[in-house]
PDB file of C-alpha atoms in Angstrom:
ATOM      1  CA  UNK A   1     166.731 -38.158  76.232  1.00 87.00           C
ATOM      2  CA  UNK A   2     167.474 -40.975  78.873  1.00 92.00           C
ATOM      3  CA  UNK A   3     170.589 -42.537  80.203  1.00 94.00           C
ATOM      4  CA  UNK A   4     170.837 -46.314  81.036  1.00 94.00           C
ATOM      5  CA  UNK A   5     171.737 -46.419  84.677  1.00 95.00           C
ATOM      6  CA  UNK A   6     172.262 -50.190  84.840  1.00 95.00           C
ATOM      7  CA  UNK A   7     171.546 -53.390  83.117  1.00 95.00           C
ATOM      8  CA  UNK A   8     170.776 -56.469  85.103  1.00 94.00           C
ATOM      9  CA  UNK A   9     169.898 -60.002  84.197  1.00 93.00           C
ATOM     10  CA  UNK A  10     166.414 -61.218  84.929  1.00 92.00           C
ATOM     11  CA  UNK A  11     166.416 -63.884  87.604  1.00 89.00           C
ATOM     12  CA  UNK A  12     163.982 -66.494  86.246  1.00 84.00           C
ATOM     13  CA  UNK A  13     164.155 -65.712  82.488  1.00 84.00           C
ATOM     14  CA  UNK A  14     167.264 -66.890  80.788  1.00 85.00           C
ATOM     15  CA  UNK A  15     168.890 -64.563  78.362  1.00 87.00           C
ATOM     16  CA  UNK A  16     166.573 -61.613  79.320  1.00 92.00           C
ATOM     17  CA  UNK A  17     167.616 -58.380  80.824  1.00 94.00           C
ATOM     18  CA  UNK A  18     166.135 -55.434  82.572  1.00 94.00           C
ATOM     19  CA  UNK A  19     167.332 -52.130  81.443  1.00 95.00           C
ATOM     20  CA  UNK A  20     166.949 -49.177  83.999  1.00 95.00           C
ATOM     21  CA  UNK A  21     166.995 -45.636  82.750  1.00 94.00           C
ATOM     22  CA  UNK A  22     167.129 -42.025  84.267  1.00 93.00           C
ATOM     23  CA  UNK A  23     165.264 -39.426  82.173  1.00 90.00           C
ATOM     24  CA  UNK A  24     165.854 -36.781  84.790  1.00 88.00           C
ATOM     25  CA  UNK A  25     163.304 -37.832  87.268  1.00 90.00           C
ATOM     26  CA  UNK A  26     165.460 -40.679  88.957  1.00 92.00           C
ATOM     27  CA  UNK A  27     166.149 -44.233  87.994  1.00 93.00           C
ATOM     28  CA  UNK A  28     163.281 -46.482  86.954  1.00 93.00           C
ATOM     29  CA  UNK A  29     162.685 -49.500  85.098  1.00 94.00           C
ATOM     30  CA  UNK A  30     162.848 -48.701  81.264  1.00 93.00           C
ATOM     31  CA  UNK A  31     162.209 -51.970  79.428  1.00 94.00           C
ATOM     32  CA  UNK A  32     163.242 -55.722  79.174  1.00 93.00           C
ATOM     33  CA  UNK A  33     165.257 -56.978  76.244  1.00 94.00           C
ATOM     34  CA  UNK A  34     166.621 -60.283  74.786  1.00 91.00           C
ATOM     35  CA  UNK A  35     170.311 -60.838  75.012  1.00 92.00           C
ATOM     36  CA  UNK A  36     170.462 -60.648  71.121  1.00 91.00           C
ATOM     37  CA  UNK A  37     168.910 -57.249  71.342  1.00 94.00           C
ATOM     38  CA  UNK A  38     171.032 -56.057  74.132  1.00 95.00           C
ATOM     39  CA  UNK A  39     174.202 -56.954  71.984  1.00 94.00           C
ATOM     40  CA  UNK A  40     172.913 -55.640  68.733  1.00 93.00           C
ATOM     41  CA  UNK A  41     172.396 -52.116  70.241  1.00 95.00           C
ATOM     42  CA  UNK A  42     175.280 -52.198  72.638  1.00 95.00           C
ATOM     43  CA  UNK A  43     173.188 -51.359  75.525  1.00 95.00           C
ATOM     44  CA  UNK A  44     175.219 -50.657  78.763  1.00 95.00           C
ATOM     45  CA  UNK A  45     175.649 -48.309  81.649  1.00 94.00           C
ATOM     46  CA  UNK A  46     175.952 -44.731  80.509  1.00 94.00           C
ATOM     47  CA  UNK A  47     174.368 -45.331  77.056  1.00 93.00           C
ATOM     48  CA  UNK A  48     172.167 -42.509  75.798  1.00 94.00           C
ATOM     49  CA  UNK A  49     168.639 -43.184  74.491  1.00 94.00           C
ATOM     50  CA  UNK A  50     166.578 -41.093  72.325  1.00 94.00           C
ATOM     51  CA  UNK A  51     162.745 -41.908  71.958  1.00 92.00           C
ATOM     52  CA  UNK A  52     163.494 -42.902  68.459  1.00 94.00           C
ATOM     53  CA  UNK A  53     166.036 -45.281  69.341  1.00 95.00           C
ATOM     54  CA  UNK A  54     163.964 -46.670  72.273  1.00 94.00           C
ATOM     55  CA  UNK A  55     161.204 -47.319  69.543  1.00 94.00           C
ATOM     56  CA  UNK A  56     163.769 -49.089  67.215  1.00 95.00           C
ATOM     57  CA  UNK A  57     164.858 -51.256  70.224  1.00 95.00           C
ATOM     58  CA  UNK A  58     161.206 -52.166  71.062  1.00 95.00           C
ATOM     59  CA  UNK A  59     160.492 -53.072  67.438  1.00 95.00           C
ATOM     60  CA  UNK A  60     163.671 -55.416  67.204  1.00 94.00           C
ATOM     61  CA  UNK A  61     162.504 -56.934  70.580  1.00 94.00           C
ATOM     62  CA  UNK A  62     159.162 -57.831  68.941  1.00 94.00           C
ATOM     63  CA  UNK A  63     160.994 -59.415  65.965  1.00 95.00           C
ATOM     64  CA  UNK A  64     163.211 -61.360  68.217  1.00 92.00           C
ATOM     65  CA  UNK A  65     160.129 -62.408  70.297  1.00 92.00           C
ATOM     66  CA  UNK A  66     158.346 -63.653  67.110  1.00 95.00           C
ATOM     67  CA  UNK A  67     161.606 -65.504  66.076  1.00 94.00           C
ATOM     68  CA  UNK A  68     161.811 -67.473  69.320  1.00 90.00           C
ATOM     69  CA  UNK A  69     158.213 -68.304  69.079  1.00 92.00           C
ATOM     70  CA  UNK A  70     158.947 -69.736  65.600  1.00 95.00           C
ATOM     71  CA  UNK A  71     162.057 -71.740  66.810  1.00 93.00           C
ATOM     72  CA  UNK A  72     159.807 -73.666  69.024  1.00 90.00           C
ATOM     73  CA  UNK A  73     157.163 -74.233  66.360  1.00 94.00           C
ATOM     74  CA  UNK A  74     160.138 -75.374  63.884  1.00 94.00           C
ATOM     75  CA  UNK A  75     161.490 -77.691  66.354  1.00 92.00           C
ATOM     76  CA  UNK A  76     158.986 -80.523  65.759  1.00 89.00           C
ATOM     77  CA  UNK A  77     159.348 -80.598  61.883  1.00 92.00           C
ATOM     78  CA  UNK A  78     159.936 -78.440  58.808  1.00 93.00           C
ATOM     79  CA  UNK A  79     157.378 -75.811  58.056  1.00 95.00           C
ATOM     80  CA  UNK A  80     156.551 -73.840  54.934  1.00 96.00           C
ATOM     81  CA  UNK A  81     156.596 -70.192  54.834  1.00 96.00           C
ATOM     82  CA  UNK A  82     152.764 -70.237  54.661  1.00 96.00           C
ATOM     83  CA  UNK A  83     152.480 -72.348  57.854  1.00 96.00           C
ATOM     84  CA  UNK A  84     154.936 -69.978  59.807  1.00 96.00           C
ATOM     85  CA  UNK A  85     152.986 -67.009  58.520  1.00 96.00           C
ATOM     86  CA  UNK A  86     149.647 -68.592  59.687  1.00 96.00           C
ATOM     87  CA  UNK A  87     151.203 -69.530  63.062  1.00 96.00           C
ATOM     88  CA  UNK A  88     152.566 -66.023  63.816  1.00 97.00           C
ATOM     89  CA  UNK A  89     149.098 -64.706  62.778  1.00 96.00           C
ATOM     90  CA  UNK A  90     147.419 -67.032  65.272  1.00 95.00           C
ATOM     91  CA  UNK A  91     149.788 -65.737  67.965  1.00 94.00           C
ATOM     92  CA  UNK A  92     148.503 -62.115  67.216  1.00 95.00           C
ATOM     93  CA  UNK A  93     151.879 -60.870  65.765  1.00 95.00           C
ATOM     94  CA  UNK A  94     151.849 -57.776  63.740  1.00 94.00           C
ATOM     95  CA  UNK A  95     152.092 -58.456  59.977  1.00 94.00           C
ATOM     96  CA  UNK A  96     155.150 -56.374  59.570  1.00 95.00           C
ATOM     97  CA  UNK A  97     156.844 -58.005  62.586  1.00 96.00           C
ATOM     98  CA  UNK A  98     155.918 -61.318  61.142  1.00 96.00           C
ATOM     99  CA  UNK A  99     157.363 -60.437  57.786  1.00 96.00           C
ATOM    100  CA  UNK A 100     160.611 -59.523  59.263  1.00 96.00           C
ATOM    101  CA  UNK A 101     160.911 -62.581  61.455  1.00 96.00           C
ATOM    102  CA  UNK A 102     160.138 -64.916  58.447  1.00 97.00           C
ATOM    103  CA  UNK A 103     162.933 -63.038  56.491  1.00 96.00           C
ATOM    104  CA  UNK A 104     165.356 -63.707  59.213  1.00 95.00           C
ATOM    105  CA  UNK A 105     164.233 -67.352  59.443  1.00 96.00           C
ATOM    106  CA  UNK A 106     164.796 -67.685  55.693  1.00 96.00           C
ATOM    107  CA  UNK A 107     168.055 -66.139  55.900  1.00 95.00           C
ATOM    108  CA  UNK A 108     169.052 -68.684  58.741  1.00 94.00           C
ATOM    109  CA  UNK A 109     167.841 -71.481  56.706  1.00 93.00           C
ATOM    110  CA  UNK A 110     165.187 -72.367  59.255  1.00 95.00           C
ATOM    111  CA  UNK A 111     162.485 -71.854  56.504  1.00 96.00           C
ATOM    112  CA  UNK A 112     163.155 -73.005  53.036  1.00 97.00           C
ATOM    113  CA  UNK A 113     160.073 -73.836  50.787  1.00 97.00           C
ATOM    114  CA  UNK A 114     162.100 -75.693  48.192  1.00 97.00           C
ATOM    115  CA  UNK A 115     163.879 -78.137  50.713  1.00 96.00           C
ATOM    116  CA  UNK A 116     160.527 -78.568  52.274  1.00 96.00           C
ATOM    117  CA  UNK A 117     158.819 -79.550  49.180  1.00 97.00           C
ATOM    118  CA  UNK A 118     161.823 -81.873  48.228  1.00 97.00           C
ATOM    119  CA  UNK A 119     161.512 -83.597  51.544  1.00 96.00           C
ATOM    120  CA  UNK A 120     157.738 -83.799  51.160  1.00 96.00           C
ATOM    121  CA  UNK A 121     158.010 -85.420  47.856  1.00 97.00           C
ATOM    122  CA  UNK A 122     160.460 -88.001  49.211  1.00 96.00           C
ATOM    123  CA  UNK A 123     158.272 -88.811  52.045  1.00 95.00           C
ATOM    124  CA  UNK A 124     155.276 -89.479  49.816  1.00 95.00           C
ATOM    125  CA  UNK A 125     157.375 -91.476  47.461  1.00 95.00           C
ATOM    126  CA  UNK A 126     158.498 -93.731  50.532  1.00 93.00           C
ATOM    127  CA  UNK A 127     155.457 -94.075  52.486  1.00 92.00           C
ATOM    128  CA  UNK A 128     152.526 -93.587  50.114  1.00 92.00           C
ATOM    129  CA  UNK A 129     151.315 -94.425  46.652  1.00 93.00           C
ATOM    130  CA  UNK A 130     150.779 -91.048  45.239  1.00 95.00           C
ATOM    131  CA  UNK A 131     151.396 -89.731  41.869  1.00 97.00           C
ATOM    132  CA  UNK A 132     153.079 -86.285  40.907  1.00 97.00           C
ATOM    133  CA  UNK A 133     149.837 -84.524  40.121  1.00 97.00           C
ATOM    134  CA  UNK A 134     148.338 -85.178  43.705  1.00 97.00           C
ATOM    135  CA  UNK A 135     151.610 -84.357  45.369  1.00 97.00           C
ATOM    136  CA  UNK A 136     151.732 -81.185  43.313  1.00 97.00           C
ATOM    137  CA  UNK A 137     148.218 -80.248  44.327  1.00 97.00           C
ATOM    138  CA  UNK A 138     149.135 -80.836  48.077  1.00 97.00           C
ATOM    139  CA  UNK A 139     152.336 -78.715  47.872  1.00 97.00           C
ATOM    140  CA  UNK A 140     150.236 -75.849  46.272  1.00 96.00           C
ATOM    141  CA  UNK A 141     147.840 -75.976  49.208  1.00 95.00           C
ATOM    142  CA  UNK A 142     150.785 -75.711  51.529  1.00 94.00           C
ATOM    143  CA  UNK A 143     151.689 -72.527  49.751  1.00 95.00           C
ATOM    144  CA  UNK A 144     154.697 -73.648  47.752  1.00 96.00           C
ATOM    145  CA  UNK A 145     155.365 -71.693  44.619  1.00 96.00           C
ATOM    146  CA  UNK A 146     154.936 -73.109  41.071  1.00 96.00           C
ATOM    147  CA  UNK A 147     158.705 -73.027  40.484  1.00 97.00           C
ATOM    148  CA  UNK A 148     159.502 -74.798  43.744  1.00 97.00           C
ATOM    149  CA  UNK A 149     156.991 -77.334  43.010  1.00 97.00           C
ATOM    150  CA  UNK A 150     158.471 -78.063  39.728  1.00 96.00           C
ATOM    151  CA  UNK A 151     161.989 -78.319  41.136  1.00 97.00           C
ATOM    152  CA  UNK A 152     160.801 -80.583  44.008  1.00 97.00           C
ATOM    153  CA  UNK A 153     158.913 -83.078  41.705  1.00 97.00           C
ATOM    154  CA  UNK A 154     162.157 -83.566  39.709  1.00 96.00           C
ATOM    155  CA  UNK A 155     163.072 -85.999  42.596  1.00 95.00           C
ATOM    156  CA  UNK A 156     160.291 -88.022  41.529  1.00 97.00           C
ATOM    157  CA  UNK A 157     161.588 -89.605  38.226  1.00 96.00           C
ATOM    158  CA  UNK A 158     159.123 -91.302  35.713  1.00 96.00           C
ATOM    159  CA  UNK A 159     160.845 -94.643  36.273  1.00 96.00           C
ATOM    160  CA  UNK A 160     160.047 -94.396  40.008  1.00 97.00           C
ATOM    161  CA  UNK A 161     156.386 -93.263  39.264  1.00 97.00           C
ATOM    162  CA  UNK A 162     155.946 -96.297  37.160  1.00 97.00           C
ATOM    163  CA  UNK A 163     157.414 -98.591  39.648  1.00 95.00           C
ATOM    164  CA  UNK A 164     154.938 -97.277  42.322  1.00 96.00           C
ATOM    165  CA  UNK A 165     151.989 -97.556  39.958  1.00 96.00           C
ATOM    166  CA  UNK A 166     152.979-101.111  39.154  1.00 95.00           C
ATOM    167  CA  UNK A 167     153.273-102.074  42.888  1.00 93.00           C
ATOM    168  CA  UNK A 168     149.874-100.633  43.514  1.00 93.00           C
ATOM    169  CA  UNK A 169     148.340-102.544  40.583  1.00 93.00           C
ATOM    170  CA  UNK A 170     150.087-105.832  41.602  1.00 88.00           C
ATOM    171  CA  UNK A 171     148.638-105.525  45.218  1.00 87.00           C
ATOM    172  CA  UNK A 172     145.036-104.669  44.208  1.00 87.00           C
ATOM    173  CA  UNK A 173     144.996-107.296  41.249  1.00 83.00           C
ATOM    174  CA  UNK A 174     145.305-110.011  43.933  1.00 78.00           C
ATOM    175  CA  UNK A 175     142.323-108.911  45.943  1.00 72.00           C
ATOM    176  CA  UNK A 176     140.087-108.763  42.803  1.00 73.00           C
ATOM    177  CA  UNK A 177     138.717-112.161  42.466  1.00 72.00           C
ATOM    178  CA  UNK A 178     135.088-110.779  41.574  1.00 76.00           C
ATOM    179  CA  UNK A 179     136.282-108.476  38.834  1.00 81.00           C
ATOM    180  CA  UNK A 180     136.417-109.234  35.071  1.00 83.00           C
ATOM    181  CA  UNK A 181     139.735-108.239  33.247  1.00 84.00           C
ATOM    182  CA  UNK A 182     138.006-105.276  31.682  1.00 86.00           C
ATOM    183  CA  UNK A 183     136.296-103.929  34.710  1.00 86.00           C
ATOM    184  CA  UNK A 184     139.620-104.598  36.747  1.00 88.00           C
ATOM    185  CA  UNK A 185     141.438-102.376  34.239  1.00 90.00           C
ATOM    186  CA  UNK A 186     139.051 -99.670  34.278  1.00 90.00           C
ATOM    187  CA  UNK A 187     138.784 -99.637  38.127  1.00 90.00           C
ATOM    188  CA  UNK A 188     142.464 -99.602  38.673  1.00 94.00           C
ATOM    189  CA  UNK A 189     143.114 -97.089  35.999  1.00 95.00           C
ATOM    190  CA  UNK A 190     140.540 -94.787  37.698  1.00 95.00           C
ATOM    191  CA  UNK A 191     142.252 -95.297  41.157  1.00 95.00           C
ATOM    192  CA  UNK A 192     145.676 -94.600  39.616  1.00 97.00           C
ATOM    193  CA  UNK A 193     144.236 -91.466  38.268  1.00 97.00           C
ATOM    194  CA  UNK A 194     142.726 -90.306  41.598  1.00 97.00           C
ATOM    195  CA  UNK A 195     145.963 -91.006  43.175  1.00 97.00           C
ATOM    196  CA  UNK A 196     147.527 -88.367  40.914  1.00 97.00           C
ATOM    197  CA  UNK A 197     149.496 -90.412  38.216  1.00 97.00           C
ATOM    198  CA  UNK A 198     149.607 -89.059  34.506  1.00 97.00           C
ATOM    199  CA  UNK A 199     147.799 -90.691  31.675  1.00 96.00           C
ATOM    200  CA  UNK A 200     151.170 -91.858  30.146  1.00 96.00           C
ATOM    201  CA  UNK A 201     152.268 -93.657  33.491  1.00 97.00           C
ATOM    202  CA  UNK A 202     148.677 -95.350  34.002  1.00 97.00           C
ATOM    203  CA  UNK A 203     148.710 -96.700  30.523  1.00 96.00           C
ATOM    204  CA  UNK A 204     152.225 -98.105  30.880  1.00 96.00           C
ATOM    205  CA  UNK A 205     151.428 -99.595  34.157  1.00 96.00           C
ATOM    206  CA  UNK A 206     148.248-101.202  32.911  1.00 94.00           C
ATOM    207  CA  UNK A 207     150.289-103.030  30.426  1.00 93.00           C
ATOM    208  CA  UNK A 208     151.916-104.844  33.200  1.00 91.00           C
ATOM    209  CA  UNK A 209     148.664-106.141  34.669  1.00 87.00           C
ATOM    210  CA  UNK A 210     148.551-109.996  34.120  1.00 82.00           C
ATOM    211  CA  UNK A 211     145.748-111.308  31.930  1.00 81.00           C
ATOM    212  CA  UNK A 212     143.301-113.513  33.972  1.00 79.00           C
ATOM    213  CA  UNK A 213     143.064-117.096  32.992  1.00 78.00           C
ATOM    214  CA  UNK A 214     139.782-118.245  31.574  1.00 82.00           C
ATOM    215  CA  UNK A 215     139.055-120.226  34.610  1.00 82.00           C
ATOM    216  CA  UNK A 216     139.643-117.155  36.825  1.00 80.00           C
ATOM    217  CA  UNK A 217     137.494-115.026  34.589  1.00 82.00           C
ATOM    218  CA  UNK A 218     134.694-117.632  34.715  1.00 85.00           C
ATOM    219  CA  UNK A 219     135.111-117.812  38.459  1.00 84.00           C
ATOM    220  CA  UNK A 220     134.725-114.018  38.687  1.00 84.00           C
ATOM    221  CA  UNK A 221     131.656-113.971  36.492  1.00 84.00           C
ATOM    222  CA  UNK A 222     130.129-116.914  38.652  1.00 86.00           C
ATOM    223  CA  UNK A 223     130.621-114.849  41.722  1.00 86.00           C
ATOM    224  CA  UNK A 224     129.032-111.756  40.335  1.00 86.00           C
ATOM    225  CA  UNK A 225     126.236-113.652  38.972  1.00 88.00           C
ATOM    226  CA  UNK A 226     125.402-115.121  42.280  1.00 88.00           C
ATOM    227  CA  UNK A 227     125.493-111.735  43.808  1.00 88.00           C
ATOM    228  CA  UNK A 228     123.185-110.441  41.127  1.00 90.00           C
ATOM    229  CA  UNK A 229     120.897-113.336  41.556  1.00 90.00           C
ATOM    230  CA  UNK A 230     120.439-112.492  45.317  1.00 90.00           C
ATOM    231  CA  UNK A 231     119.462-108.990  44.243  1.00 90.00           C
ATOM    232  CA  UNK A 232     116.998-110.039  41.388  1.00 90.00           C
ATOM    233  CA  UNK A 233     115.578-113.381  42.331  1.00 87.00           C
ATOM    234  CA  UNK A 234     112.208-111.701  43.221  1.00 90.00           C
ATOM    235  CA  UNK A 235     111.851-111.230  39.403  1.00 90.00           C
ATOM    236  CA  UNK A 236     111.108-113.793  36.941  1.00 86.00           C
ATOM    237  CA  UNK A 237     111.253-114.772  33.187  1.00 86.00           C
ATOM    238  CA  UNK A 238     112.378-112.027  30.850  1.00 88.00           C
ATOM    239  CA  UNK A 239     112.550-109.331  33.429  1.00 89.00           C
ATOM    240  CA  UNK A 240     114.814-111.379  35.601  1.00 89.00           C
ATOM    241  CA  UNK A 241     117.154-112.194  32.675  1.00 87.00           C
ATOM    242  CA  UNK A 242     117.268-108.543  31.396  1.00 90.00           C
ATOM    243  CA  UNK A 243     118.327-107.356  34.785  1.00 92.00           C
ATOM    244  CA  UNK A 244     121.019-109.950  35.156  1.00 88.00           C
ATOM    245  CA  UNK A 245     122.350-109.267  31.871  1.00 90.00           C
ATOM    246  CA  UNK A 246     122.460-105.633  32.384  1.00 91.00           C
ATOM    247  CA  UNK A 247     124.241-105.926  35.757  1.00 88.00           C
ATOM    248  CA  UNK A 248     126.987-108.496  34.428  1.00 89.00           C
ATOM    249  CA  UNK A 249     127.540-106.669  31.322  1.00 89.00           C
ATOM    250  CA  UNK A 250     128.242-103.474  33.371  1.00 87.00           C
ATOM    251  CA  UNK A 251     130.734-105.476  35.226  1.00 86.00           C
ATOM    252  CA  UNK A 252     132.890-106.082  32.010  1.00 87.00           C
ATOM    253  CA  UNK A 253     131.859-109.453  31.056  1.00 87.00           C
ATOM    254  CA  UNK A 254     130.923-110.588  27.450  1.00 85.00           C
ATOM    255  CA  UNK A 255     127.432-111.335  26.261  1.00 89.00           C
ATOM    256  CA  UNK A 256     128.508-114.859  25.373  1.00 88.00           C
ATOM    257  CA  UNK A 257     129.821-115.522  28.767  1.00 85.00           C
ATOM    258  CA  UNK A 258     126.825-113.946  30.495  1.00 88.00           C
ATOM    259  CA  UNK A 259     124.301-116.260  28.515  1.00 88.00           C
ATOM    260  CA  UNK A 260     126.342-119.238  29.443  1.00 86.00           C
ATOM    261  CA  UNK A 261     126.416-118.714  33.248  1.00 87.00           C
ATOM    262  CA  UNK A 262     122.793-117.577  33.321  1.00 86.00           C
ATOM    263  CA  UNK A 263     121.815-120.829  31.578  1.00 86.00           C
ATOM    264  CA  UNK A 264     123.981-122.811  33.880  1.00 83.00           C
ATOM    265  CA  UNK A 265     122.497-121.298  36.823  1.00 84.00           C
ATOM    266  CA  UNK A 266     118.935-121.883  35.557  1.00 80.00           C
ATOM    267  CA  UNK A 267     119.740-125.545  35.023  1.00 83.00           C
ATOM    268  CA  UNK A 268     121.075-125.811  38.547  1.00 78.00           C
ATOM    269  CA  UNK A 269     117.938-124.565  39.966  1.00 78.00           C
ATOM    270  CA  UNK A 270     115.886-126.981  38.060  1.00 72.00           C
ATOM    271  CA  UNK A 271     117.889-129.994  39.230  1.00 62.00           C
TER     272      UNK A 271
END
C-alpha cells in the first residue's frame, strides 16, 4: 500500500504529471501520467494505491501513450485499421495495448474503415481512371473487409464507370494513328480490363468508339507497313512478303488491304 503525497505538473511536458508516493519509507517519485489518466483514476494527494491499482494505472498510461502516437499519425490523412495496427507494431507497442488503443480510436471515429473506403473510392473516381475491380483489389490490400468494400463501391455507379471508361477511350483513340480499328478495339479493351472495369462496362464503352474512316485506316496500314519494311528489308521475295503479311495481319488489317499496300510499296521502289 502507498499513499500519494503530492501531484506536480511536469515543467517541459504539457499535460503530464509526476505522482509522488510514500510507501512507508518516505516520499519518492512514483510514476508519471497523462492528464487523462490522472482524471480517470482521480489521482490526488492522500489517495491510497495498491500494487494492483498501480498496475492498472500503468496499463492505461500505455494505452494513452499509444493513442497520442496515433493522433499524430492520423493528423496527415485518414488511415485504415490495418495501417494503424502496423504503425503501432513498428513503434514496438504491445499487441494488447495496440488493440485497446485501436478500439478507442474507432469509438472516437478517428478510425473508420468504411468511411476510409468511401473516401478512397471517391478519390479514385475523381483523380484516376480505375474500374471497380482494381479499386476493390487495392482496398482489400489495405485491410478493408469484404462488406465495407461492397458498401464503399456503391458510391461508384455503373453510369459513372461507363463515363470514365468512355473518357479513357476517347483520349486514347486520338493517339492511335498507327492502329487498325480491330487492333485498337482489342488494345483498348485490354487496357480497360487491366484498369479493373467489368466485361459489361468494357463492351458498352467500346460501342462508343468511333469507326475509322477508310482513309484513316489506310493511313494506319501504310504507317505500319513502312515500320515493318524497315524491320524486314534485309529479306527478299517470298520470305519478305510472308513476314510483312504476318506482321500486318497481326496488327488487325485485312488480307485484301495488306496485298494492296505491299504492291503499292513494291511499285514505288521500282520507280
